[in-house]
PDB file of C-alpha atoms in Angstrom:
ATOM      1  CA  UNK A   4     -50.953  87.910-146.808  1.00 63.00           C
ATOM      2  CA  UNK A   5     -50.216  90.027-143.730  1.00 75.00           C
ATOM      3  CA  UNK A   6     -46.612  91.179-143.331  1.00 83.00           C
ATOM      4  CA  UNK A   7     -44.874  89.144-140.580  1.00 83.00           C
ATOM      5  CA  UNK A   8     -43.135  92.224-139.222  1.00 86.00           C
ATOM      6  CA  UNK A   9     -46.640  93.799-138.637  1.00 91.00           C
ATOM      7  CA  UNK A  10     -47.784  90.711-136.825  1.00 91.00           C
ATOM      8  CA  UNK A  11     -44.676  90.662-134.688  1.00 91.00           C
ATOM      9  CA  UNK A  12     -45.292  94.388-133.839  1.00 92.00           C
ATOM     10  CA  UNK A  13     -48.942  93.828-132.815  1.00 92.00           C
ATOM     11  CA  UNK A  14     -48.075  90.748-130.706  1.00 90.00           C
ATOM     12  CA  UNK A  15     -45.159  92.641-129.094  1.00 89.00           C
ATOM     13  CA  UNK A  16     -47.430  95.600-128.066  1.00 90.00           C
ATOM     14  CA  UNK A  17     -50.019  93.197-126.572  1.00 87.00           C
ATOM     15  CA  UNK A  18     -47.461  91.151-124.714  1.00 84.00           C
ATOM     16  CA  UNK A  19     -45.716  94.218-123.292  1.00 81.00           C
ATOM     17  CA  UNK A  20     -48.888  95.740-122.191  1.00 84.00           C
ATOM     18  CA  UNK A  21     -50.129  92.644-120.378  1.00 80.00           C
ATOM     19  CA  UNK A  22     -46.805  91.990-118.733  1.00 74.00           C
ATOM     20  CA  UNK A  23     -46.683  95.546-117.381  1.00 72.00           C
ATOM     21  CA  UNK A  24     -50.109  95.508-115.762  1.00 74.00           C
ATOM     22  CA  UNK A  25     -49.960  92.143-114.311  1.00 68.00           C
ATOM     23  CA  UNK A  26     -46.181  91.636-113.555  1.00 57.00           C
ATOM     24  CA  UNK A  27     -46.501  88.081-114.950  1.00 57.00           C
ATOM     25  CA  UNK A  28     -47.652  86.196-117.994  1.00 59.00           C
ATOM     26  CA  UNK A  29     -45.836  88.209-120.719  1.00 64.00           C
ATOM     27  CA  UNK A  30     -43.589  85.399-121.840  1.00 66.00           C
ATOM     28  CA  UNK A  31     -45.995  82.508-121.210  1.00 82.00           C
ATOM     29  CA  UNK A  32     -48.486  84.243-123.602  1.00 85.00           C
ATOM     30  CA  UNK A  33     -45.928  85.506-126.156  1.00 86.00           C
ATOM     31  CA  UNK A  34     -44.562  81.920-126.807  1.00 87.00           C
ATOM     32  CA  UNK A  35     -47.876  80.359-128.136  1.00 88.00           C
ATOM     33  CA  UNK A  36     -48.754  83.571-129.976  1.00 88.00           C
ATOM     34  CA  UNK A  37     -45.426  83.577-131.807  1.00 90.00           C
ATOM     35  CA  UNK A  38     -45.800  79.834-132.636  1.00 89.00           C
ATOM     36  CA  UNK A  39     -49.281  80.181-134.180  1.00 88.00           C
ATOM     37  CA  UNK A  40     -49.275  83.572-135.761  1.00 90.00           C
ATOM     38  CA  UNK A  41     -45.762  83.419-137.142  1.00 90.00           C
ATOM     39  CA  UNK A  42     -45.398  79.579-137.612  1.00 88.00           C
ATOM     40  CA  UNK A  43     -42.438  79.148-135.373  1.00 89.00           C
ATOM     41  CA  UNK A  44     -41.471  76.014-133.481  1.00 87.00           C
ATOM     42  CA  UNK A  45     -41.411  76.202-129.711  1.00 86.00           C
ATOM     43  CA  UNK A  46     -37.695  76.083-129.559  1.00 87.00           C
ATOM     44  CA  UNK A  47     -37.384  78.967-132.098  1.00 89.00           C
ATOM     45  CA  UNK A  48     -40.058  81.096-130.359  1.00 89.00           C
ATOM     46  CA  UNK A  49     -38.629  80.688-126.893  1.00 89.00           C
ATOM     47  CA  UNK A  50     -35.552  82.826-127.184  1.00 90.00           C
ATOM     48  CA  UNK A  51     -37.549  85.592-128.930  1.00 91.00           C
ATOM     49  CA  UNK A  52     -40.154  85.603-126.174  1.00 88.00           C
ATOM     50  CA  UNK A  53     -37.555  85.698-123.549  1.00 89.00           C
ATOM     51  CA  UNK A  54     -35.634  88.501-125.196  1.00 90.00           C
ATOM     52  CA  UNK A  55     -38.723  90.692-125.510  1.00 86.00           C
ATOM     53  CA  UNK A  56     -39.827  90.006-121.933  1.00 83.00           C
ATOM     54  CA  UNK A  57     -36.297  90.787-120.659  1.00 87.00           C
ATOM     55  CA  UNK A  58     -36.264  94.170-122.318  1.00 87.00           C
ATOM     56  CA  UNK A  59     -39.846  95.141-121.544  1.00 80.00           C
ATOM     57  CA  UNK A  60     -39.631  93.817-117.945  1.00 80.00           C
ATOM     58  CA  UNK A  61     -36.343  95.505-117.399  1.00 84.00           C
ATOM     59  CA  UNK A  62     -37.619  98.885-118.437  1.00 82.00           C
ATOM     60  CA  UNK A  63     -40.623  98.522-116.197  1.00 78.00           C
ATOM     61  CA  UNK A  64     -38.486  97.372-113.348  1.00 84.00           C
ATOM     62  CA  UNK A  65     -36.316 100.488-113.751  1.00 86.00           C
ATOM     63  CA  UNK A  66     -39.445 102.692-113.441  1.00 83.00           C
ATOM     64  CA  UNK A  67     -40.411 100.747-110.385  1.00 84.00           C
ATOM     65  CA  UNK A  68     -36.931 101.139-108.809  1.00 86.00           C
ATOM     66  CA  UNK A  69     -37.217 104.941-109.472  1.00 88.00           C
ATOM     67  CA  UNK A  70     -40.617 104.916-107.761  1.00 86.00           C
ATOM     68  CA  UNK A  71     -39.124 103.000-104.883  1.00 85.00           C
ATOM     69  CA  UNK A  72     -41.661 100.070-105.081  1.00 84.00           C
ATOM     70  CA  UNK A  73     -39.094  97.342-105.945  1.00 88.00           C
ATOM     71  CA  UNK A  74     -38.084  95.211-103.032  1.00 87.00           C
ATOM     72  CA  UNK A  75     -34.616  94.926-104.563  1.00 85.00           C
ATOM     73  CA  UNK A  76     -33.123  92.459-102.037  1.00 88.00           C
ATOM     74  CA  UNK A  77     -36.037  90.028-102.576  1.00 90.00           C
ATOM     75  CA  UNK A  78     -35.777  90.493-106.310  1.00 90.00           C
ATOM     76  CA  UNK A  79     -31.995  89.845-106.153  1.00 91.00           C
ATOM     77  CA  UNK A  80     -32.476  86.622-104.214  1.00 92.00           C
ATOM     78  CA  UNK A  81     -35.206  85.409-106.565  1.00 93.00           C
ATOM     79  CA  UNK A  82     -33.149  86.241-109.513  1.00 92.00           C
ATOM     80  CA  UNK A  83     -30.006  84.675-108.164  1.00 94.00           C
ATOM     81  CA  UNK A  84     -31.666  81.185-108.016  1.00 94.00           C
ATOM     82  CA  UNK A  85     -33.480  81.835-111.292  1.00 93.00           C
ATOM     83  CA  UNK A  86     -30.132  82.581-113.010  1.00 94.00           C
ATOM     84  CA  UNK A  87     -28.669  79.324-111.632  1.00 95.00           C
ATOM     85  CA  UNK A  88     -31.536  77.140-112.636  1.00 95.00           C
ATOM     86  CA  UNK A  89     -32.455  78.718-116.078  1.00 93.00           C
ATOM     87  CA  UNK A  90     -29.550  77.210-117.908  1.00 94.00           C
ATOM     88  CA  UNK A  91     -30.375  73.813-116.553  1.00 95.00           C
ATOM     89  CA  UNK A  92     -33.906  74.156-117.956  1.00 93.00           C
ATOM     90  CA  UNK A  93     -32.577  75.246-121.343  1.00 92.00           C
ATOM     91  CA  UNK A  94     -30.284  72.235-121.467  1.00 94.00           C
ATOM     92  CA  UNK A  95     -33.166  69.855-120.846  1.00 94.00           C
ATOM     93  CA  UNK A  96     -35.316  71.611-123.340  1.00 92.00           C
ATOM     94  CA  UNK A  97     -32.784  70.727-126.017  1.00 91.00           C
ATOM     95  CA  UNK A  98     -33.058  67.070-125.099  1.00 92.00           C
ATOM     96  CA  UNK A  99     -36.883  66.793-124.911  1.00 93.00           C
ATOM     97  CA  UNK A 100     -38.866  66.498-128.223  1.00 93.00           C
ATOM     98  CA  UNK A 101     -40.826  69.536-129.185  1.00 89.00           C
ATOM     99  CA  UNK A 102     -44.199  67.838-129.024  1.00 91.00           C
ATOM    100  CA  UNK A 103     -43.713  66.994-125.290  1.00 92.00           C
ATOM    101  CA  UNK A 104     -42.509  70.427-124.568  1.00 91.00           C
ATOM    102  CA  UNK A 105     -45.704  71.738-126.190  1.00 90.00           C
ATOM    103  CA  UNK A 106     -47.861  69.341-124.168  1.00 93.00           C
ATOM    104  CA  UNK A 107     -46.058  70.366-121.048  1.00 93.00           C
ATOM    105  CA  UNK A 108     -46.445  74.001-121.913  1.00 91.00           C
ATOM    106  CA  UNK A 109     -50.136  73.593-122.508  1.00 92.00           C
ATOM    107  CA  UNK A 110     -50.687  71.977-119.026  1.00 92.00           C
ATOM    108  CA  UNK A 111     -48.757  74.835-117.391  1.00 90.00           C
ATOM    109  CA  UNK A 112     -50.846  77.416-119.296  1.00 90.00           C
ATOM    110  CA  UNK A 113     -54.105  75.765-118.112  1.00 92.00           C
ATOM    111  CA  UNK A 114     -52.834  75.795-114.581  1.00 89.00           C
ATOM    112  CA  UNK A 115     -51.664  79.438-114.790  1.00 86.00           C
ATOM    113  CA  UNK A 116     -54.898  80.553-116.347  1.00 87.00           C
ATOM    114  CA  UNK A 117     -57.112  78.783-113.789  1.00 88.00           C
ATOM    115  CA  UNK A 118     -54.980  80.053-110.859  1.00 82.00           C
ATOM    116  CA  UNK A 119     -55.295  83.580-112.178  1.00 81.00           C
ATOM    117  CA  UNK A 120     -59.161  83.283-112.235  1.00 84.00           C
ATOM    118  CA  UNK A 121     -59.198  81.906-108.695  1.00 82.00           C
ATOM    119  CA  UNK A 122     -56.822  84.610-107.441  1.00 74.00           C
ATOM    120  CA  UNK A 123     -58.902  87.333-109.020  1.00 72.00           C
ATOM    121  CA  UNK A 124     -61.765  86.386-106.654  1.00 72.00           C
ATOM    122  CA  UNK A 125     -59.610  86.439-103.512  1.00 66.00           C
ATOM    123  CA  UNK A 126     -59.807  89.395-101.169  1.00 54.00           C
ATOM    124  CA  UNK A 127     -56.074  90.185-101.897  1.00 51.00           C
ATOM    125  CA  UNK A 128     -57.080  91.132-105.482  1.00 49.00           C
ATOM    126  CA  UNK A 129     -60.387  92.825-104.647  1.00 46.00           C
ATOM    127  CA  UNK A 130     -58.443  95.558-102.715  1.00 45.00           C
ATOM    128  CA  UNK A 131     -54.966  96.361-103.981  1.00 43.00           C
ATOM    129  CA  UNK A 132     -53.629  97.472-100.711  1.00 41.00           C
ATOM    130  CA  UNK A 133     -55.334  95.013 -98.396  1.00 39.00           C
ATOM    131  CA  UNK A 134     -52.763  93.368 -96.084  1.00 41.00           C
ATOM    132  CA  UNK A 135     -53.580  89.838 -94.954  1.00 45.00           C
ATOM    133  CA  UNK A 136     -54.339  89.570 -91.220  1.00 45.00           C
ATOM    134  CA  UNK A 137     -52.592  86.259 -90.702  1.00 53.00           C
ATOM    135  CA  UNK A 138     -48.800  86.196 -90.315  1.00 64.00           C
ATOM    136  CA  UNK A 139     -46.801  85.561 -93.430  1.00 78.00           C
ATOM    137  CA  UNK A 140     -43.110  84.355 -93.788  1.00 83.00           C
ATOM    138  CA  UNK A 141     -42.086  87.653 -95.390  1.00 84.00           C
ATOM    139  CA  UNK A 142     -43.526  90.462 -93.392  1.00 82.00           C
ATOM    140  CA  UNK A 143     -43.180  94.172 -94.480  1.00 78.00           C
ATOM    141  CA  UNK A 144     -42.054  96.574 -91.725  1.00 74.00           C
ATOM    142  CA  UNK A 145     -44.639  99.387 -92.058  1.00 73.00           C
ATOM    143  CA  UNK A 146     -42.193 101.884 -90.544  1.00 70.00           C
ATOM    144  CA  UNK A 147     -39.370 101.274 -93.142  1.00 69.00           C
ATOM    145  CA  UNK A 148     -41.300  99.606 -95.985  1.00 67.00           C
ATOM    146  CA  UNK A 149     -38.697  96.872 -95.930  1.00 74.00           C
ATOM    147  CA  UNK A 150     -39.004  93.141 -95.278  1.00 80.00           C
ATOM    148  CA  UNK A 151     -38.253  91.463 -91.954  1.00 80.00           C
ATOM    149  CA  UNK A 152     -35.645  88.887 -93.172  1.00 80.00           C
ATOM    150  CA  UNK A 153     -36.277  85.649 -91.500  1.00 84.00           C
ATOM    151  CA  UNK A 154     -35.071  81.967 -92.280  1.00 88.00           C
ATOM    152  CA  UNK A 155     -38.560  81.037 -93.412  1.00 89.00           C
ATOM    153  CA  UNK A 156     -38.789  84.018 -95.801  1.00 89.00           C
ATOM    154  CA  UNK A 157     -35.341  83.408 -97.255  1.00 91.00           C
ATOM    155  CA  UNK A 158     -36.132  79.690 -97.935  1.00 92.00           C
ATOM    156  CA  UNK A 159     -39.444  80.519 -99.659  1.00 91.00           C
ATOM    157  CA  UNK A 160     -37.780  83.128-101.890  1.00 92.00           C
ATOM    158  CA  UNK A 161     -34.961  80.683-102.786  1.00 93.00           C
ATOM    159  CA  UNK A 162     -37.452  78.031-103.733  1.00 94.00           C
ATOM    160  CA  UNK A 163     -39.563  80.404-105.718  1.00 93.00           C
ATOM    161  CA  UNK A 164     -36.636  81.666-107.633  1.00 93.00           C
ATOM    162  CA  UNK A 165     -35.368  78.069-108.350  1.00 95.00           C
ATOM    163  CA  UNK A 166     -38.736  76.958-109.723  1.00 94.00           C
ATOM    164  CA  UNK A 167     -39.282  80.120-111.668  1.00 91.00           C
ATOM    165  CA  UNK A 168     -35.752  79.937-113.235  1.00 93.00           C
ATOM    166  CA  UNK A 169     -36.013  76.250-114.185  1.00 95.00           C
ATOM    167  CA  UNK A 170     -39.475  76.639-115.836  1.00 92.00           C
ATOM    168  CA  UNK A 171     -38.236  79.802-117.607  1.00 89.00           C
ATOM    169  CA  UNK A 172     -35.397  77.991-119.229  1.00 91.00           C
ATOM    170  CA  UNK A 173     -37.346  74.713-119.974  1.00 91.00           C
ATOM    171  CA  UNK A 174     -40.336  76.384-121.579  1.00 89.00           C
ATOM    172  CA  UNK A 175     -39.072  79.825-122.576  1.00 85.00           C
ATOM    173  CA  UNK A 176     -41.109  81.825-120.215  1.00 83.00           C
ATOM    174  CA  UNK A 177     -40.123  84.652-117.856  1.00 78.00           C
ATOM    175  CA  UNK A 178     -41.023  83.129-114.580  1.00 83.00           C
ATOM    176  CA  UNK A 179     -43.218  85.948-113.428  1.00 80.00           C
ATOM    177  CA  UNK A 180     -46.250  83.851-113.340  1.00 81.00           C
ATOM    178  CA  UNK A 181     -44.475  81.720-110.613  1.00 86.00           C
ATOM    179  CA  UNK A 182     -43.110  84.628-108.662  1.00 86.00           C
ATOM    180  CA  UNK A 183     -46.313  86.709-108.620  1.00 82.00           C
ATOM    181  CA  UNK A 184     -48.619  84.313-106.802  1.00 81.00           C
ATOM    182  CA  UNK A 185     -45.789  83.118-104.573  1.00 86.00           C
ATOM    183  CA  UNK A 186     -45.040  86.593-103.324  1.00 87.00           C
ATOM    184  CA  UNK A 187     -48.620  87.306-102.776  1.00 81.00           C
ATOM    185  CA  UNK A 188     -48.961  84.197-100.667  1.00 84.00           C
ATOM    186  CA  UNK A 189     -45.699  84.528 -98.635  1.00 86.00           C
ATOM    187  CA  UNK A 190     -45.672  88.243 -98.133  1.00 85.00           C
ATOM    188  CA  UNK A 191     -47.838  91.207 -97.229  1.00 83.00           C
ATOM    189  CA  UNK A 192     -46.372  93.433 -99.915  1.00 82.00           C
ATOM    190  CA  UNK A 193     -48.688  95.812-101.619  1.00 81.00           C
ATOM    191  CA  UNK A 194     -49.758  94.535-105.052  1.00 76.00           C
ATOM    192  CA  UNK A 195     -47.727  97.288-106.881  1.00 79.00           C
ATOM    193  CA  UNK A 196     -44.587  96.173-105.039  1.00 85.00           C
ATOM    194  CA  UNK A 197     -45.213  92.539-105.884  1.00 85.00           C
ATOM    195  CA  UNK A 198     -45.584  93.404-109.561  1.00 81.00           C
ATOM    196  CA  UNK A 199     -42.484  95.541-109.573  1.00 85.00           C
ATOM    197  CA  UNK A 200     -40.386  92.942-107.705  1.00 89.00           C
ATOM    198  CA  UNK A 201     -41.674  90.195-109.977  1.00 88.00           C
ATOM    199  CA  UNK A 202     -40.653  92.179-113.111  1.00 85.00           C
ATOM    200  CA  UNK A 203     -37.240  92.762-111.804  1.00 90.00           C
ATOM    201  CA  UNK A 204     -36.592  89.085-111.276  1.00 91.00           C
ATOM    202  CA  UNK A 205     -38.171  88.277-114.644  1.00 89.00           C
ATOM    203  CA  UNK A 206     -36.015  90.652-116.509  1.00 89.00           C
ATOM    204  CA  UNK A 207     -32.814  89.085-115.194  1.00 91.00           C
ATOM    205  CA  UNK A 208     -33.825  85.497-115.358  1.00 92.00           C
ATOM    206  CA  UNK A 209     -35.196  85.988-119.032  1.00 90.00           C
ATOM    207  CA  UNK A 210     -31.864  87.597-120.129  1.00 91.00           C
ATOM    208  CA  UNK A 211     -29.937  84.479-118.887  1.00 92.00           C
ATOM    209  CA  UNK A 212     -32.411  82.336-120.723  1.00 90.00           C
ATOM    210  CA  UNK A 213     -31.808  84.195-123.964  1.00 91.00           C
ATOM    211  CA  UNK A 214     -27.975  83.811-123.626  1.00 92.00           C
ATOM    212  CA  UNK A 215     -28.412  80.067-122.800  1.00 91.00           C
ATOM    213  CA  UNK A 216     -30.611  79.460-125.903  1.00 89.00           C
ATOM    214  CA  UNK A 217     -28.232  81.432-128.138  1.00 88.00           C
ATOM    215  CA  UNK A 218     -25.636  79.018-127.314  1.00 87.00           C
ATOM    216  CA  UNK A 219     -27.652  76.273-128.666  1.00 86.00           C
ATOM    217  CA  UNK A 220     -29.477  77.913-131.657  1.00 79.00           C
ATOM    218  CA  UNK A 221     -29.607  81.168-133.471  1.00 79.00           C
ATOM    219  CA  UNK A 222     -32.212  83.763-132.877  1.00 87.00           C
ATOM    220  CA  UNK A 223     -34.425  84.993-135.805  1.00 87.00           C
ATOM    221  CA  UNK A 224     -33.605  88.698-135.623  1.00 88.00           C
ATOM    222  CA  UNK A 225     -36.038  89.633-138.426  1.00 89.00           C
ATOM    223  CA  UNK A 226     -38.902  88.749-136.051  1.00 91.00           C
ATOM    224  CA  UNK A 227     -37.121  89.354-132.783  1.00 91.00           C
ATOM    225  CA  UNK A 228     -36.295  93.020-133.383  1.00 93.00           C
ATOM    226  CA  UNK A 229     -39.721  94.399-134.225  1.00 93.00           C
ATOM    227  CA  UNK A 230     -41.321  92.182-131.522  1.00 93.00           C
ATOM    228  CA  UNK A 231     -38.891  93.264-128.787  1.00 91.00           C
ATOM    229  CA  UNK A 232     -39.277  96.989-129.650  1.00 92.00           C
ATOM    230  CA  UNK A 233     -43.147  96.687-129.831  1.00 92.00           C
ATOM    231  CA  UNK A 234     -43.150  94.844-126.444  1.00 86.00           C
ATOM    232  CA  UNK A 235     -41.103  97.656-124.971  1.00 86.00           C
ATOM    233  CA  UNK A 236     -43.594 100.261-126.144  1.00 89.00           C
ATOM    234  CA  UNK A 237     -46.528  98.205-124.924  1.00 85.00           C
ATOM    235  CA  UNK A 238     -44.891  97.882-121.484  1.00 79.00           C
ATOM    236  CA  UNK A 239     -44.380 101.699-121.264  1.00 81.00           C
ATOM    237  CA  UNK A 240     -47.991 102.266-122.148  1.00 85.00           C
ATOM    238  CA  UNK A 241     -49.126  99.727-119.718  1.00 80.00           C
ATOM    239  CA  UNK A 242     -46.972 101.204-116.925  1.00 75.00           C
ATOM    240  CA  UNK A 243     -48.558 104.591-117.532  1.00 80.00           C
ATOM    241  CA  UNK A 244     -52.098 103.422-117.143  1.00 79.00           C
ATOM    242  CA  UNK A 245     -51.573 100.480-114.809  1.00 70.00           C
ATOM    243  CA  UNK A 246     -52.740 102.489-111.815  1.00 71.00           C
ATOM    244  CA  UNK A 247     -56.097 102.861-113.523  1.00 75.00           C
ATOM    245  CA  UNK A 248     -56.599  99.039-113.902  1.00 73.00           C
ATOM    246  CA  UNK A 249     -57.560  97.135-110.860  1.00 74.00           C
ATOM    247  CA  UNK A 250     -55.666  94.044-109.955  1.00 70.00           C
ATOM    248  CA  UNK A 251     -58.816  92.075-110.133  1.00 77.00           C
ATOM    249  CA  UNK A 252     -59.500  93.051-113.771  1.00 80.00           C
ATOM    250  CA  UNK A 253     -55.848  92.503-114.821  1.00 77.00           C
ATOM    251  CA  UNK A 254     -55.865  88.924-113.335  1.00 78.00           C
ATOM    252  CA  UNK A 255     -59.282  88.174-114.767  1.00 83.00           C
ATOM    253  CA  UNK A 256     -58.254  89.174-118.274  1.00 81.00           C
ATOM    254  CA  UNK A 257     -54.951  87.355-118.045  1.00 82.00           C
ATOM    255  CA  UNK A 258     -56.738  84.209-116.828  1.00 85.00           C
ATOM    256  CA  UNK A 259     -59.240  84.130-119.592  1.00 87.00           C
ATOM    257  CA  UNK A 260     -56.655  84.844-122.338  1.00 85.00           C
ATOM    258  CA  UNK A 261     -54.474  82.137-120.915  1.00 86.00           C
ATOM    259  CA  UNK A 262     -57.245  79.515-120.800  1.00 91.00           C
ATOM    260  CA  UNK A 263     -58.314  80.501-124.396  1.00 90.00           C
ATOM    261  CA  UNK A 264     -54.830  80.056-125.738  1.00 88.00           C
ATOM    262  CA  UNK A 265     -54.341  76.750-123.881  1.00 90.00           C
ATOM    263  CA  UNK A 266     -57.585  75.420-125.467  1.00 92.00           C
ATOM    264  CA  UNK A 267     -56.276  76.468-128.923  1.00 88.00           C
ATOM    265  CA  UNK A 268     -53.032  74.630-128.256  1.00 86.00           C
ATOM    266  CA  UNK A 269     -54.962  71.450-127.293  1.00 88.00           C
ATOM    267  CA  UNK A 270     -56.934  71.571-130.569  1.00 85.00           C
ATOM    268  CA  UNK A 271     -53.639  72.039-132.558  1.00 79.00           C
ATOM    269  CA  UNK A 272     -52.242  68.721-131.040  1.00 75.00           C
ATOM    270  CA  UNK A 273     -54.833  66.715-132.744  1.00 68.00           C
TER     271      UNK A 273
END
């Protein structure tokens, strides 16, 4: 029988790497992997997944801040709403039977995987630095590399942060899979800026999710510690080579893995 700590380490490295190169999906993939490879219930796996993603995303976000690619005001606005909504999602998760949470999670994973495949074929992903020609609510000022703050932009960011935070708390995911496509749709930020900004929000929202879950149930530290440390290592490795991996390839890989895991979860329900 394989040592559970070794499994946790291998899973952590994979999740950290995927999260670093895509800016989304780390937690949403870590949850089912923890459930099936370590036989954890969804409510036990959720805080471990969130803790790992918070640490790994936070480290990657710090690197992004140092490189000047994080739009920190946008990230702060997203995180603010996410922090408000995450505890509400956690509270509801304690009231909903695990089976229904698993069914909901499977549906979300199917949607996220499919959207990743669709997005991979769009021109925005075929060229990392391609700016859309049509106006977007959150326009980047090319002279200052800062966003033009408008009422429309602020409303879109507030809504995105709220949805990401609520789903993060309810299903034990980081919320990056919500923020990434939204930022790509409503802004003309470069892909690397979107990734870094999404990771910053994910780190903060996930941390609040961990604290909220800890108030309801304990965290299995024997699994959490090696998983978190491995995810951190995986995210650092991913950050070092992320510039060599095209956005198209990262989204395609994430989409295929997500759909495969979603199918695995469907079969497990019967």
